[in-house]
PDB file of C-alpha atoms in Angstrom:
ATOM      1  CA  MET A  11      -0.026  -0.022  -0.028  1.00 46.00           C
ATOM      2  CA  ARG A  12       2.826   2.595   0.812  1.00 47.00           C
ATOM      3  CA  ARG A  13       4.399   1.920  -2.717  1.00 50.00           C
ATOM      4  CA  PHE A  14       1.223   3.146  -4.293  1.00 49.00           C
ATOM      5  CA  LYS A  15       1.002   6.097  -2.105  1.00 53.00           C
ATOM      6  CA  SER A  16       4.432   6.963  -2.885  1.00 53.00           C
ATOM      7  CA  SER A  17       4.124   6.453  -6.509  1.00 58.00           C
ATOM      8  CA  GLN A  18       0.961   8.308  -6.621  1.00 62.00           C
ATOM      9  CA  ARG A  19       2.729  11.284  -4.967  1.00 64.00           C
ATOM     10  CA  THR A  20       5.254  11.010  -7.347  1.00 80.00           C
ATOM     11  CA  LEU A  21       2.815  11.258 -10.306  1.00 80.00           C
ATOM     12  CA  ASN A  22       1.096  14.299  -8.459  1.00 81.00           C
ATOM     13  CA  GLU A  23       4.444  15.932  -8.094  1.00 85.00           C
ATOM     14  CA  HIS A  24       5.395  15.289 -11.759  1.00 79.00           C
ATOM     15  CA  TYR A  25       2.084  16.761 -13.046  1.00 77.00           C
ATOM     16  CA  MET A  26       2.698  19.877 -10.763  1.00 84.00           C
ATOM     17  CA  GLU A  27       6.208  20.210 -11.944  1.00 87.00           C
ATOM     18  CA  LYS A  28       4.823  20.149 -15.707  1.00 85.00           C
ATOM     19  CA  LYS A  29       2.129  22.503 -14.869  1.00 84.00           C
ATOM     20  CA  GLU A  30       5.020  24.936 -13.216  1.00 89.00           C
ATOM     21  CA  ILE A  31       7.093  24.548 -16.460  1.00 88.00           C
ATOM     22  CA  HIS A  32       4.244  25.336 -18.719  1.00 83.00           C
ATOM     23  CA  GLU A  33       3.275  28.383 -16.554  1.00 89.00           C
ATOM     24  CA  ARG A  34       6.911  29.624 -16.534  1.00 90.00           C
ATOM     25  CA  ILE A  35       6.990  29.396 -20.379  1.00 89.00           C
ATOM     26  CA  LYS A  36       3.558  31.115 -20.778  1.00 90.00           C
ATOM     27  CA  SER A  37       4.894  34.051 -18.604  1.00 91.00           C
ATOM     28  CA  CYS A  38       7.463  35.064 -21.207  1.00 92.00           C
ATOM     29  CA  ILE A  39       4.452  35.869 -23.355  1.00 96.00           C
ATOM     30  CA  SER A  40       1.738  36.619 -20.925  1.00 95.00           C
ATOM     31  CA  VAL A  41       0.724  39.949 -22.679  1.00 96.00           C
ATOM     32  CA  GLU A  42       0.675  38.298 -26.089  1.00 97.00           C
ATOM     33  CA  MET A  43      -1.374  35.260 -24.674  1.00 97.00           C
ATOM     34  CA  GLU A  44      -3.686  37.671 -23.353  1.00 97.00           C
ATOM     35  CA  GLU A  45      -4.077  39.253 -26.699  1.00 98.00           C
ATOM     36  CA  PHE A  46      -4.469  35.774 -28.334  1.00 98.00           C
ATOM     37  CA  GLU A  47      -7.285  34.993 -25.797  1.00 97.00           C
ATOM     38  CA  GLN A  48      -9.171  38.088 -26.652  1.00 98.00           C
ATOM     39  CA  LEU A  49      -8.947  37.602 -30.314  1.00 98.00           C
ATOM     40  CA  PHE A  50      -9.757  33.874 -29.999  1.00 98.00           C
ATOM     41  CA  GLU A  51     -13.017  34.663 -27.978  1.00 97.00           C
ATOM     42  CA  SER A  52     -13.887  37.638 -30.080  1.00 97.00           C
ATOM     43  CA  VAL A  53     -13.791  35.756 -33.492  1.00 98.00           C
ATOM     44  CA  LEU A  54     -15.990  33.205 -31.957  1.00 98.00           C
ATOM     45  CA  ARG A  55     -18.963  35.634 -31.122  1.00 96.00           C
ATOM     46  CA  THR A  56     -22.099  34.680 -32.824  1.00 96.00           C
ATOM     47  CA  ARG A  57     -25.731  35.875 -32.744  1.00 96.00           C
ATOM     48  CA  VAL A  58     -27.112  32.330 -32.715  1.00 97.00           C
ATOM     49  CA  PRO A  59     -28.055  31.257 -29.178  1.00 97.00           C
ATOM     50  CA  LEU A  60     -27.321  27.552 -29.823  1.00 98.00           C
ATOM     51  CA  ALA A  61     -23.794  28.335 -31.201  1.00 98.00           C
ATOM     52  CA  ASP A  62     -23.218  30.736 -28.161  1.00 97.00           C
ATOM     53  CA  SER A  63     -24.090  27.795 -25.728  1.00 97.00           C
ATOM     54  CA  VAL A  64     -21.681  25.439 -27.452  1.00 98.00           C
ATOM     55  CA  ILE A  65     -18.955  27.936 -27.616  1.00 97.00           C
ATOM     56  CA  ARG A  66     -19.306  28.766 -23.839  1.00 96.00           C
ATOM     57  CA  TYR A  67     -19.188  25.076 -22.955  1.00 96.00           C
ATOM     58  CA  PHE A  68     -16.067  24.728 -25.349  1.00 94.00           C
ATOM     59  CA  LEU A  69     -14.160  27.872 -23.963  1.00 93.00           C
ATOM     60  CA  GLU A  70     -14.756  26.537 -20.280  1.00 92.00           C
ATOM     61  CA  ARG A  71     -12.792  23.382 -21.176  1.00 90.00           C
ATOM     62  CA  THR A  72      -9.682  24.622 -23.099  1.00 85.00           C
ATOM     63  CA  GLY A  73      -6.456  22.677 -23.280  1.00 85.00           C
ATOM     64  CA  LYS A  74      -2.847  24.017 -22.720  1.00 89.00           C
ATOM     65  CA  ARG A  75      -2.931  26.141 -25.719  1.00 94.00           C
ATOM     66  CA  MET A  76       0.282  24.648 -26.958  1.00 94.00           C
ATOM     67  CA  ARG A  77       0.017  25.725 -30.605  1.00 96.00           C
ATOM     68  CA  PRO A  78      -0.345  29.348 -29.795  1.00 97.00           C
ATOM     69  CA  ILE A  79       2.379  29.311 -27.207  1.00 97.00           C
ATOM     70  CA  VAL A  80       4.779  27.757 -29.691  1.00 96.00           C
ATOM     71  CA  THR A  81       3.927  30.135 -32.218  1.00 97.00           C
ATOM     72  CA  LEU A  82       4.317  33.317 -30.185  1.00 98.00           C
ATOM     73  CA  LEU A  83       7.526  32.018 -28.585  1.00 97.00           C
ATOM     74  CA  THR A  84       8.910  31.294 -32.011  1.00 97.00           C
ATOM     75  CA  ALA A  85       8.081  34.720 -33.432  1.00 97.00           C
ATOM     76  CA  LYS A  86       9.440  36.345 -30.329  1.00 96.00           C
ATOM     77  CA  MET A  87      12.697  34.320 -30.547  1.00 95.00           C
ATOM     78  CA  VAL A  88      13.264  35.410 -34.249  1.00 96.00           C
ATOM     79  CA  GLY A  89      11.819  38.855 -34.345  1.00 94.00           C
ATOM     80  CA  GLN A  90       8.774  40.139 -32.856  1.00 95.00           C
ATOM     81  CA  ILE A  91       5.170  39.214 -32.093  1.00 97.00           C
ATOM     82  CA  THR A  92       2.736  41.298 -34.380  1.00 97.00           C
ATOM     83  CA  GLU A  93      -0.899  41.257 -34.894  1.00 97.00           C
ATOM     84  CA  ALA A  94      -0.375  38.892 -37.839  1.00 97.00           C
ATOM     85  CA  THR A  95       1.362  36.535 -35.479  1.00 98.00           C
ATOM     86  CA  ILE A  96      -1.626  36.805 -33.037  1.00 98.00           C
ATOM     87  CA  ASN A  97      -3.892  35.875 -36.073  1.00 98.00           C
ATOM     88  CA  GLY A  98      -1.677  33.126 -37.191  1.00 97.00           C
ATOM     89  CA  ALA A  99      -1.782  31.578 -33.754  1.00 98.00           C
ATOM     90  CA  ALA A 100      -5.637  31.859 -33.543  1.00 98.00           C
ATOM     91  CA  SER A 101      -5.740  30.360 -36.768  1.00 97.00           C
ATOM     92  CA  LEU A 102      -3.790  27.355 -35.722  1.00 96.00           C
ATOM     93  CA  GLU A 103      -5.712  27.112 -32.457  1.00 97.00           C
ATOM     94  CA  LEU A 104      -9.217  27.150 -34.261  1.00 97.00           C
ATOM     95  CA  LEU A 105      -8.165  24.619 -36.968  1.00 96.00           C
ATOM     96  CA  HIS A 106      -6.956  22.184 -34.088  1.00 95.00           C
ATOM     97  CA  ASN A 107     -10.201  22.492 -32.126  1.00 96.00           C
ATOM     98  CA  ALA A 108     -12.280  22.193 -35.350  1.00 97.00           C
ATOM     99  CA  THR A 109     -10.525  18.856 -36.044  1.00 95.00           C
ATOM    100  CA  LEU A 110     -10.976  17.844 -32.565  1.00 95.00           C
ATOM    101  CA  MET A 111     -14.863  18.406 -32.921  1.00 96.00           C
ATOM    102  CA  HIS A 112     -14.996  16.473 -36.092  1.00 96.00           C
ATOM    103  CA  ASP A 113     -12.775  13.550 -34.820  1.00 94.00           C
ATOM    104  CA  ASP A 114     -15.161  13.164 -31.889  1.00 96.00           C
ATOM    105  CA  VAL A 115     -18.024  12.576 -34.385  1.00 96.00           C
ATOM    106  CA  ILE A 116     -16.059  10.359 -36.600  1.00 93.00           C
ATOM    107  CA  ASP A 117     -14.640   8.214 -33.531  1.00 93.00           C
ATOM    108  CA  LYS A 118     -17.971   8.381 -31.700  1.00 95.00           C
ATOM    109  CA  SER A 119     -16.133   9.667 -28.763  1.00 95.00           C
ATOM    110  CA  MET A 120     -18.346  10.621 -25.883  1.00 96.00           C
ATOM    111  CA  GLN A 121     -15.461  12.307 -23.745  1.00 95.00           C
ATOM    112  CA  ARG A 122     -12.540  14.620 -24.215  1.00 91.00           C
ATOM    113  CA  ARG A 123     -10.156  15.938 -21.521  1.00 85.00           C
ATOM    114  CA  GLY A 124     -12.445  14.365 -19.051  1.00 90.00           C
ATOM    115  CA  ALA A 125     -15.653  16.097 -20.143  1.00 94.00           C
ATOM    116  CA  ASP A 126     -18.537  15.175 -22.347  1.00 97.00           C
ATOM    117  CA  THR A 127     -18.015  15.862 -26.017  1.00 97.00           C
ATOM    118  CA  ILE A 128     -20.199  18.401 -28.063  1.00 97.00           C
ATOM    119  CA  ASN A 129     -21.587  15.604 -29.894  1.00 97.00           C
ATOM    120  CA  LYS A 130     -22.846  13.877 -26.738  1.00 98.00           C
ATOM    121  CA  ILE A 131     -24.372  16.893 -25.268  1.00 98.00           C
ATOM    122  CA  TRP A 132     -25.903  18.362 -28.300  1.00 98.00           C
ATOM    123  CA  ASP A 133     -25.563  15.743 -31.236  1.00 97.00           C
ATOM    124  CA  ASN A 134     -23.503  15.088 -34.337  1.00 97.00           C
ATOM    125  CA  ARG A 135     -25.148  17.724 -36.475  1.00 98.00           C
ATOM    126  CA  VAL A 136     -24.144  20.450 -33.936  1.00 98.00           C
ATOM    127  CA  ALA A 137     -20.724  19.128 -33.524  1.00 98.00           C
ATOM    128  CA  VAL A 138     -20.086  18.961 -37.133  1.00 97.00           C
ATOM    129  CA  LEU A 139     -21.384  22.390 -37.741  1.00 98.00           C
ATOM    130  CA  MET A 140     -19.525  23.807 -34.815  1.00 98.00           C
ATOM    131  CA  GLY A 141     -16.316  22.246 -36.231  1.00 97.00           C
ATOM    132  CA  ASP A 142     -17.318  24.007 -39.618  1.00 97.00           C
ATOM    133  CA  PHE A 143     -17.744  27.167 -37.871  1.00 98.00           C
ATOM    134  CA  PHE A 144     -14.335  27.019 -36.015  1.00 98.00           C
ATOM    135  CA  LEU A 145     -12.836  26.130 -39.541  1.00 96.00           C
ATOM    136  CA  SER A 146     -14.444  29.155 -41.096  1.00 96.00           C
ATOM    137  CA  LYS A 147     -12.962  31.416 -38.382  1.00 98.00           C
ATOM    138  CA  CYS A 148      -9.648  29.613 -38.709  1.00 97.00           C
ATOM    139  CA  LEU A 149      -9.862  30.724 -42.455  1.00 95.00           C
ATOM    140  CA  ALA A 150     -10.873  34.356 -41.411  1.00 97.00           C
ATOM    141  CA  CYS A 151      -7.815  34.538 -38.955  1.00 97.00           C
ATOM    142  CA  SER A 152      -5.404  33.202 -41.501  1.00 97.00           C
ATOM    143  CA  ASN A 153      -6.764  35.754 -44.001  1.00 96.00           C
ATOM    144  CA  ALA A 154      -6.134  38.504 -41.329  1.00 97.00           C
ATOM    145  CA  THR A 155      -2.490  37.736 -41.313  1.00 97.00           C
ATOM    146  CA  GLY A 156      -2.221  39.252 -44.840  1.00 97.00           C
ATOM    147  CA  SER A 157       0.027  36.336 -45.776  1.00 97.00           C
ATOM    148  CA  LEU A 158      -1.142  34.251 -48.725  1.00 96.00           C
ATOM    149  CA  GLU A 159       1.537  31.907 -47.744  1.00 96.00           C
ATOM    150  CA  ILE A 160      -0.060  31.289 -44.369  1.00 94.00           C
ATOM    151  CA  SER A 161      -3.454  30.787 -45.729  1.00 94.00           C
ATOM    152  CA  SER A 162      -1.872  28.398 -48.517  1.00 95.00           C
ATOM    153  CA  VAL A 163      -0.271  26.198 -45.821  1.00 94.00           C
ATOM    154  CA  LEU A 164      -3.282  25.977 -43.732  1.00 93.00           C
ATOM    155  CA  ALA A 165      -5.477  25.006 -46.799  1.00 93.00           C
ATOM    156  CA  ASP A 166      -2.848  22.304 -47.326  1.00 95.00           C
ATOM    157  CA  MET A 167      -2.930  21.209 -43.798  1.00 93.00           C
ATOM    158  CA  VAL A 168      -6.879  20.955 -43.921  1.00 93.00           C
ATOM    159  CA  ALA A 169      -6.464  18.832 -47.096  1.00 95.00           C
ATOM    160  CA  MET A 170      -3.935  16.500 -45.424  1.00 96.00           C
ATOM    161  CA  LEU A 171      -6.001  16.057 -42.350  1.00 93.00           C
ATOM    162  CA  VAL A 172      -9.122  15.189 -44.266  1.00 93.00           C
ATOM    163  CA  GLU A 173      -7.185  12.734 -46.483  1.00 96.00           C
ATOM    164  CA  GLY A 174      -5.522  11.213 -43.455  1.00 93.00           C
ATOM    165  CA  GLU A 175      -9.030  10.626 -41.879  1.00 91.00           C
ATOM    166  CA  LEU A 176     -10.487   9.181 -45.154  1.00 93.00           C
ATOM    167  CA  GLU A 177      -7.254   6.870 -45.486  1.00 94.00           C
ATOM    168  CA  GLN A 178      -7.816   5.703 -41.992  1.00 90.00           C
ATOM    169  CA  ILE A 179     -11.554   4.901 -42.692  1.00 89.00           C
ATOM    170  CA  SER A 180     -10.339   3.173 -45.741  1.00 90.00           C
ATOM    171  CA  ASN A 181      -7.838   1.048 -44.189  1.00 89.00           C
ATOM    172  CA  ILE A 182     -10.371   0.066 -41.333  1.00 85.00           C
ATOM    173  CA  ARG A 183     -12.914  -1.047 -43.978  1.00 79.00           C
ATOM    174  CA  SER A 184     -10.017  -2.904 -45.925  1.00 81.00           C
ATOM    175  CA  ARG A 185      -9.185  -4.769 -42.824  1.00 78.00           C
ATOM    176  CA  MET A 186     -12.963  -5.603 -41.861  1.00 75.00           C
ATOM    177  CA  LEU A 187     -13.309  -7.011 -45.401  1.00 72.00           C
ATOM    178  CA  SER A 188     -10.295  -9.178 -45.281  1.00 74.00           C
ATOM    179  CA  GLU A 189     -11.270 -10.570 -41.959  1.00 73.00           C
ATOM    180  CA  GLU A 190     -14.792 -11.319 -43.320  1.00 70.00           C
ATOM    181  CA  ALA A 191     -13.439 -13.376 -46.132  1.00 58.00           C
TER     182      ALA A 191
END
């Protein structure tokens, strides 16, 4: 019994250490992260009550924001963080979250990060449409960077993500057919 408690304490300490490191890293770009969060929330505003409810639920359960953190830190290391950088970071995070919403529908996931998924609480139609909404906002933020290269790279990323999902579905179907034969 002592071993378990000891290893459990060690896991908790490890988690706290990782959390401290994450917070120290974020502190280097705290002003910029605040600008990111303001932009992220503002681009998700809508006049549709159902969408507002889903977005509110979603924003209460955000992840670590690793994509914007890496984007902002990289920009700071090689030059400066601009409005275009903030829009690029928002674009990546919106794309990431759109794919999570779509993945939850495809995989029939009922939980993500310990919370019920959008498709479980509302339904698949709402989850897919919200994923599409996030994707449209991703495109708007990439356009706001003023860089055709960024928009082009994001478009290529979306195509690769979709192709990967379709390939995965195709592989599963092929395996099922070969097992039935």
